[in-house]
Short mmCIF file of C-alpha atoms and ligand atoms in Angstrom, two decimals:
data_model
loop_
_atom_site.label_atom_id
_atom_site.label_comp_id
_atom_site.label_asym_id
_atom_site.label_seq_id
_atom_site.Cartn_x
_atom_site.Cartn_y
_atom_site.Cartn_z
CA MET A 16 145.44 271.71 102.42
CA THR A 17 146.67 271.08 98.93
CA VAL A 18 150.01 272.02 97.53
CA THR A 19 149.69 271.69 93.79
CA ARG A 20 153.17 271.12 92.45
CA ILE A 21 153.76 271.97 88.86
CA THR A 22 156.66 270.36 87.09
CA HIS A 23 157.30 271.44 83.56
CA PRO A 24 160.65 271.91 81.82
CA VAL A 25 159.65 275.32 80.47
CA ILE A 26 158.79 276.56 83.97
CA THR A 27 162.03 275.13 85.37
CA HIS A 28 164.04 276.83 82.63
CA LYS A 29 162.33 280.19 83.12
CA ILE A 30 162.74 280.12 86.90
CA ASN A 31 166.42 279.42 86.51
CA LEU A 32 166.67 282.48 84.27
CA LEU A 33 165.17 284.45 87.18
CA ARG A 34 167.87 283.09 89.51
CA ASP A 35 170.57 284.46 87.20
CA ILE A 36 171.61 287.80 88.70
CA THR A 37 172.57 289.10 85.23
CA THR A 38 168.90 288.93 84.15
CA ASN A 39 167.86 292.58 84.00
CA SER A 40 164.58 294.04 85.31
CA LYS A 41 162.89 294.15 81.92
CA ASP A 42 163.60 290.46 81.25
CA PHE A 43 162.83 289.57 84.88
CA ARG A 44 159.38 291.19 84.63
CA GLU A 45 158.66 289.44 81.33
CA ILE A 46 159.68 286.04 82.70
CA VAL A 47 157.60 286.51 85.88
CA THR A 48 154.66 287.35 83.61
CA GLU A 49 155.25 284.22 81.51
CA VAL A 50 155.56 281.92 84.54
CA THR A 51 152.42 283.42 86.09
CA PHE A 52 150.59 282.88 82.80
CA LEU A 53 151.49 279.17 82.98
CA LEU A 54 150.63 278.94 86.69
CA THR A 55 147.24 280.50 86.03
CA TYR A 56 146.29 277.66 83.70
CA GLU A 57 146.96 275.17 86.48
CA ALA A 58 145.29 277.29 89.15
CA THR A 59 142.06 277.67 87.16
CA ARG A 60 141.80 274.02 86.15
CA ASP A 61 138.77 273.49 88.43
CA LEU A 62 136.61 276.25 86.93
CA ARG A 63 133.13 275.00 86.18
CA LEU A 64 131.68 275.04 82.67
CA SER A 65 128.04 275.35 81.68
CA LYS A 66 126.13 274.91 78.46
CA THR A 67 125.62 278.11 76.50
CA MET A 68 124.06 278.77 73.10
CA ILE A 69 126.16 280.77 70.64
CA PRO A 70 125.56 281.70 67.01
CA GLY A 71 127.71 279.35 64.90
CA TRP A 72 129.50 280.04 61.63
CA HIS A 73 126.92 278.06 59.63
CA GLY A 74 123.95 280.28 60.52
CA GLY A 75 122.52 277.98 63.22
CA ASP A 76 122.98 278.06 66.98
CA LEU A 77 125.60 275.93 68.70
CA GLU A 78 125.53 274.57 72.26
CA VAL A 79 129.01 274.95 73.78
CA ASP A 80 130.70 274.83 77.19
CA MET A 81 131.69 278.20 78.64
CA VAL A 82 133.14 279.16 82.03
CA ALA A 83 130.24 279.46 84.47
CA ASP A 84 132.03 280.66 87.61
CA GLU A 85 131.86 284.24 88.79
CA ASP A 86 134.89 286.23 87.56
CA PRO A 87 137.75 285.61 89.97
CA SER A 88 139.55 288.22 91.98
CA ILE A 89 143.31 288.41 92.09
CA VAL A 90 144.95 289.76 95.21
CA PRO A 91 148.46 291.01 94.41
CA ILE A 92 150.36 291.75 97.63
CA PHE A 93 152.30 295.04 97.40
CA ARG A 94 154.88 295.33 96.03
CA ALA A 95 156.22 292.24 94.32
CA GLY A 96 152.78 290.69 93.78
CA ILE A 97 152.09 293.38 91.19
CA GLY A 98 154.69 291.68 89.01
CA MET A 99 152.35 288.68 88.67
CA GLN A 100 149.24 290.67 87.83
CA GLU A 101 149.71 290.95 84.07
CA GLY A 102 150.38 287.22 83.64
CA PHE A 103 147.13 286.30 85.37
CA LEU A 104 145.10 288.96 83.57
CA SER A 105 146.39 287.88 80.18
CA VAL A 106 144.74 284.48 80.79
CA PHE A 107 141.70 285.90 82.58
CA PRO A 108 141.16 289.52 81.50
CA THR A 109 137.82 289.88 83.30
CA ALA A 110 139.31 289.07 86.74
CA LYS A 111 138.86 291.79 89.35
CA VAL A 112 141.91 293.14 91.16
CA SER A 113 142.04 293.53 94.96
CA TYR A 114 145.20 295.24 96.25
CA VAL A 115 146.59 294.70 99.74
CA GLY A 116 149.69 296.18 101.36
CA TYR A 117 151.49 295.25 104.57
CA TYR A 118 154.55 296.57 106.34
CA ARG A 119 156.56 294.72 108.97
CA ASP A 120 156.29 296.05 112.53
CA GLU A 121 159.87 296.76 113.60
CA GLU A 122 159.36 295.45 117.15
CA THR A 123 157.06 292.46 116.78
CA LEU A 124 158.03 291.66 113.13
CA ASP A 125 154.32 291.02 112.55
CA PRO A 126 152.80 292.13 109.22
CA LYS A 127 150.63 295.24 109.65
CA LEU A 128 148.00 296.16 107.11
CA TYR A 129 148.32 299.62 105.55
CA TYR A 130 146.16 299.25 102.43
CA ALA A 131 143.28 297.07 101.31
CA LYS A 132 140.80 297.62 98.52
CA LEU A 133 138.91 294.42 97.82
CA ALA A 134 136.91 293.68 94.68
CA GLU A 135 133.19 294.14 94.98
CA ARG A 136 131.46 290.91 96.02
CA ALA A 137 134.90 289.42 96.74
CA GLN A 138 133.21 286.78 98.89
CA GLU A 139 131.42 285.33 95.84
CA ARG A 140 134.65 284.89 93.87
CA THR A 141 137.65 282.63 94.01
CA ASN A 142 140.46 284.86 95.30
CA TYR A 143 143.94 284.18 93.90
CA VAL A 144 146.59 285.68 96.17
CA LEU A 145 149.67 286.68 94.14
CA ASP A 146 153.09 286.90 95.79
CA PRO A 147 156.19 285.69 93.92
CA MET A 148 158.00 284.61 97.10
CA LEU A 149 156.28 282.52 99.79
CA ALA A 150 159.05 282.89 102.38
CA THR A 151 157.99 282.83 106.06
CA GLY A 152 154.34 282.91 104.96
CA GLY A 153 153.51 285.57 107.59
CA THR A 154 152.12 288.15 105.19
CA THR A 155 150.35 285.62 103.00
CA SER A 156 148.71 284.13 106.08
CA ALA A 157 147.58 287.62 107.14
CA VAL A 158 146.09 288.20 103.67
CA CYS A 159 144.17 284.90 103.90
CA SER A 160 142.82 285.96 107.32
CA LEU A 161 141.78 289.36 105.91
CA LEU A 162 139.97 287.74 103.00
CA LYS A 163 138.21 285.26 105.27
CA LYS A 164 137.10 288.09 107.54
CA ALA A 165 135.54 289.69 104.45
CA GLY A 166 133.60 286.45 103.85
CA VAL A 167 135.79 284.89 101.16
CA ARG A 168 135.57 281.09 101.17
CA LYS A 169 137.81 280.02 98.30
CA ILE A 170 141.43 281.17 98.32
CA LYS A 171 144.39 279.99 96.25
CA VAL A 172 147.95 281.25 96.66
CA LEU A 173 150.09 281.53 93.52
CA CYS A 174 153.82 282.00 93.92
CA ILE A 175 156.93 281.62 91.81
CA LEU A 176 159.11 280.21 94.63
CA ALA A 177 158.00 278.77 97.96
CA ALA A 178 160.10 277.84 100.99
CA PRO A 179 159.02 274.76 102.99
CA GLU A 180 158.71 277.09 106.03
CA GLY A 181 156.13 279.25 104.23
CA ILE A 182 154.16 276.23 103.05
CA ARG A 183 154.07 274.85 106.62
CA ARG A 184 152.85 278.22 107.95
CA ILE A 185 149.92 278.35 105.51
CA GLU A 186 149.19 274.67 106.15
CA THR A 187 148.94 275.39 109.86
CA ASP A 188 147.04 278.69 109.72
CA HIS A 189 144.82 278.00 106.72
CA PRO A 190 144.47 274.29 105.96
CA ASP A 191 141.68 275.08 103.49
CA VAL A 192 143.88 277.23 101.24
CA GLU A 193 145.50 275.73 98.14
CA ILE A 194 149.08 276.74 97.36
CA ILE A 195 150.32 276.62 93.78
CA PRO A 196 154.07 277.26 93.67
CA ALA A 197 155.97 277.16 90.38
CA MET A 198 158.86 275.67 92.40
CA ILE A 199 159.70 274.75 96.00
CA ASP A 200 163.19 275.73 97.14
CA SER A 201 165.38 274.38 99.94
CA HIS A 202 165.03 276.66 102.99
CA LEU A 203 165.12 280.23 104.34
CA ASN A 204 168.44 281.78 105.28
CA GLU A 205 168.99 283.69 108.54
CA ASN A 206 167.68 286.90 106.89
CA GLY A 207 164.47 285.28 105.71
CA TYR A 208 165.55 284.95 102.06
CA ILE A 209 164.57 281.86 100.11
CA MET A 210 167.59 279.69 99.21
CA PRO A 211 168.79 279.29 96.57
CA GLY A 212 166.04 281.73 95.59
CA LEU A 213 166.40 284.73 93.34
CA GLY A 214 167.00 287.57 95.79
CA ASP A 215 164.53 290.34 96.54
CA ALA A 216 161.76 289.86 93.99
CA GLY A 217 160.51 293.47 94.32
CA ASP A 218 163.99 294.88 93.71
CA ARG A 219 164.60 292.56 90.77
CA LEU A 220 161.21 293.43 89.23
CA PHE A 221 161.39 297.18 89.67
CA GLY A 222 165.14 297.87 89.54
CA THR A 223 165.40 299.15 93.10
CA LYS A 224 167.83 298.37 95.92
N1 URA B 3 161.02 288.08 99.61
C1 URA B 3 161.84 288.15 98.52
O1 URA B 3 161.68 289.02 97.68
N2 URA B 3 162.83 287.24 98.42
C2 URA B 3 163.02 286.26 99.31
O2 URA B 3 163.92 285.44 99.13
C3 URA B 3 162.17 286.20 100.44
C4 URA B 3 161.18 287.13 100.56
#
């Protein structure tokens, strides 16, 4: 499994704005979009190019390199993953969008699927799972299993913050999945929050409690 670590002063600065509890929802959403935009460049670095003829400005045809891969699918996990959707789509507007939703079973604490609508021919696409917070990794691991059951072979996980615990969980359950975190934090606290983290990403994005 690969963890692709991105270190860039702009990303560091923007993430630290997210940590600031005085950053309001509007700014929080915009910064998550900007960080996802930057992450998407890194995550799509391995796209293949192929030669294509285009009409050039001078009247003749021009042979150029264009992206050859099938349009990707993004898989935002309800609810906070939706906050990363716009950033990805602004880099890759033709990506398909597969939504998945899970709730936590009160007794077993296992993630239970309540919604899934995958892109058509999802198995032929690279699937980019979007969840700002890779905490325990339980839900993200369940999403990877769901996608694999649907025949998907290439999965990448994009997150704003990852905890080492969540990375280890994906490493164990899905060694073939690449994780691309904008930053790796210290640990999870006793309530499963990433530390130092930024709090509940869904609440911060959507102004809820
Ligand atoms: N989900 C969040 O929104 N925040 C955390 O710190 C952990 C999980």
